[in-house]
Short mmCIF file of C-alpha atoms in Angstrom, two decimals:
data_model
loop_
_atom_site.label_atom_id
_atom_site.label_comp_id
_atom_site.label_asym_id
_atom_site.label_seq_id
_atom_site.Cartn_x
_atom_site.Cartn_y
_atom_site.Cartn_z
CA UNK A 1 -0.51 0.04 -0.03
CA UNK A 2 2.71 2.45 1.17
CA UNK A 3 4.34 1.75 -2.71
CA UNK A 4 1.05 2.92 -4.20
CA UNK A 5 0.90 5.76 -2.34
CA UNK A 6 4.34 6.90 -3.15
CA UNK A 7 3.59 6.08 -6.95
CA UNK A 8 0.27 7.99 -6.73
CA UNK A 9 1.84 11.61 -4.99
CA UNK A 10 5.23 11.40 -7.85
CA UNK A 11 2.97 10.93 -10.47
CA UNK A 12 0.89 13.73 -9.56
CA UNK A 13 3.98 15.47 -9.07
CA UNK A 14 4.71 15.16 -12.70
CA UNK A 15 0.96 15.65 -13.51
CA UNK A 16 1.22 19.11 -11.54
CA UNK A 17 4.69 19.90 -13.12
CA UNK A 18 3.82 19.24 -16.86
CA UNK A 19 0.74 21.81 -16.15
CA UNK A 20 2.70 24.68 -14.96
CA UNK A 21 4.72 24.43 -17.67
CA UNK A 22 1.35 24.85 -19.54
CA UNK A 23 -0.27 27.41 -17.83
CA UNK A 24 3.53 29.29 -18.09
CA UNK A 25 3.45 29.04 -21.76
CA UNK A 26 -0.58 30.47 -21.92
CA UNK A 27 0.76 33.52 -19.24
CA UNK A 28 -2.06 32.17 -16.34
CA UNK A 29 0.36 33.25 -14.01
CA UNK A 30 -1.90 31.83 -11.15
CA UNK A 31 -2.10 28.68 -12.39
CA UNK A 32 1.23 28.15 -12.93
CA UNK A 33 2.43 29.23 -9.42
CA UNK A 34 -0.18 26.71 -8.01
CA UNK A 35 -0.21 23.31 -10.09
CA UNK A 36 4.32 24.34 -9.41
CA UNK A 37 3.69 24.48 -5.78
CA UNK A 38 1.00 21.28 -6.10
CA UNK A 39 3.82 19.34 -7.49
CA UNK A 40 6.33 20.30 -5.07
CA UNK A 41 3.90 19.13 -2.51
CA UNK A 42 3.43 15.87 -3.79
CA UNK A 43 7.25 15.03 -4.47
CA UNK A 44 7.72 15.89 -0.82
CA UNK A 45 4.66 13.88 0.09
CA UNK A 46 5.82 11.16 -1.24
CA UNK A 47 9.54 11.50 0.09
CA UNK A 48 7.24 11.32 3.63
CA UNK A 49 4.96 8.72 2.83
CA UNK A 50 8.43 6.42 1.45
CA UNK A 51 10.29 7.11 4.83
CA UNK A 52 6.93 6.82 7.32
CA UNK A 53 7.45 10.74 8.16
CA UNK A 54 4.73 12.62 8.96
CA UNK A 55 2.87 14.84 6.58
CA UNK A 56 0.08 16.17 7.11
CA UNK A 57 -0.23 19.67 6.69
CA UNK A 58 1.47 22.55 5.07
CA UNK A 59 3.20 23.24 8.42
CA UNK A 60 5.32 19.89 7.99
CA UNK A 61 6.77 20.70 4.62
CA UNK A 62 10.36 22.24 5.37
CA UNK A 63 10.85 19.53 8.28
CA UNK A 64 10.14 16.52 5.42
CA UNK A 65 12.55 18.82 2.81
CA UNK A 66 14.88 19.31 6.08
CA UNK A 67 14.79 15.31 6.41
CA UNK A 68 14.70 14.45 3.03
CA UNK A 69 18.11 16.57 2.37
CA UNK A 70 20.08 15.14 5.46
CA UNK A 71 18.81 11.46 4.53
CA UNK A 72 19.70 11.85 0.53
CA UNK A 73 22.60 14.46 0.93
CA UNK A 74 20.79 17.01 -1.07
CA UNK A 75 21.65 19.71 0.04
CA UNK A 76 19.93 22.15 -2.74
CA UNK A 77 16.76 20.74 -1.55
CA UNK A 78 16.32 23.69 1.05
CA UNK A 79 16.53 26.69 -1.99
CA UNK A 80 14.26 24.80 -4.03
CA UNK A 81 11.81 24.44 -1.35
CA UNK A 82 12.17 27.79 -0.88
CA UNK A 83 10.96 28.61 -4.80
CA UNK A 84 7.82 26.20 -4.10
CA UNK A 85 6.33 28.37 -0.84
CA UNK A 86 7.16 31.47 -3.50
CA UNK A 87 4.50 29.92 -5.87
CA UNK A 88 2.36 28.78 -3.12
CA UNK A 89 2.27 32.02 -1.84
CA UNK A 90 1.56 33.75 -4.98
CA UNK A 91 -2.25 32.68 -5.20
CA UNK A 92 -2.70 35.94 -2.63
CA UNK A 93 -0.60 38.78 -4.82
CA UNK A 94 -2.68 40.53 -7.17
CA UNK A 95 -1.98 39.46 -11.74
CA UNK A 96 -0.12 43.04 -11.18
CA UNK A 97 2.41 42.32 -9.37
CA UNK A 98 3.37 38.65 -10.28
CA UNK A 99 6.39 38.34 -12.75
CA UNK A 100 6.45 35.80 -15.32
CA UNK A 101 10.69 35.51 -15.60
CA UNK A 102 10.20 34.73 -11.72
CA UNK A 103 8.04 32.12 -11.78
CA UNK A 104 9.37 30.33 -14.35
CA UNK A 105 12.44 30.24 -12.80
CA UNK A 106 10.42 28.85 -9.64
CA UNK A 107 8.59 26.54 -11.73
CA UNK A 108 11.92 25.02 -13.17
CA UNK A 109 12.93 24.90 -9.69
CA UNK A 110 10.66 22.84 -8.59
CA UNK A 111 11.32 20.23 -11.67
CA UNK A 112 14.96 20.21 -9.91
CA UNK A 113 13.34 19.32 -6.93
CA UNK A 114 11.26 16.83 -8.65
CA UNK A 115 13.76 15.70 -10.77
CA UNK A 116 16.26 15.14 -7.63
CA UNK A 117 13.83 12.98 -5.42
CA UNK A 118 12.44 10.78 -7.67
CA UNK A 119 14.85 8.54 -8.41
CA UNK A 120 15.33 7.44 -4.26
CA UNK A 121 11.38 6.77 -4.55
CA UNK A 122 11.01 4.78 -7.53
#
């Protein structure tokens, strides 16, 4: 069962990432941001499920990232997770305050995060 949960979260992360890039290409910066956050959240949920770590709320996102950073010796994960958090904060911003280039960079960081963590999960 845990293997199925991990695989489901990995697949959702990949799907959200592709949707984020698609929304970015269309210029829908709010949706690109939210889907980017969704990709990060699901890859971190996969890590948590694979390691039996708690991840029941947004507050635990950073704790799981910090644990994964240590366990997998991937020191750049913290910076990538901060890019994901920035994408999530965009939900609350007015459209005029969103910057496509910044969002593109943050989505690229989330993609790096997914690509770094996925091999540890399959």
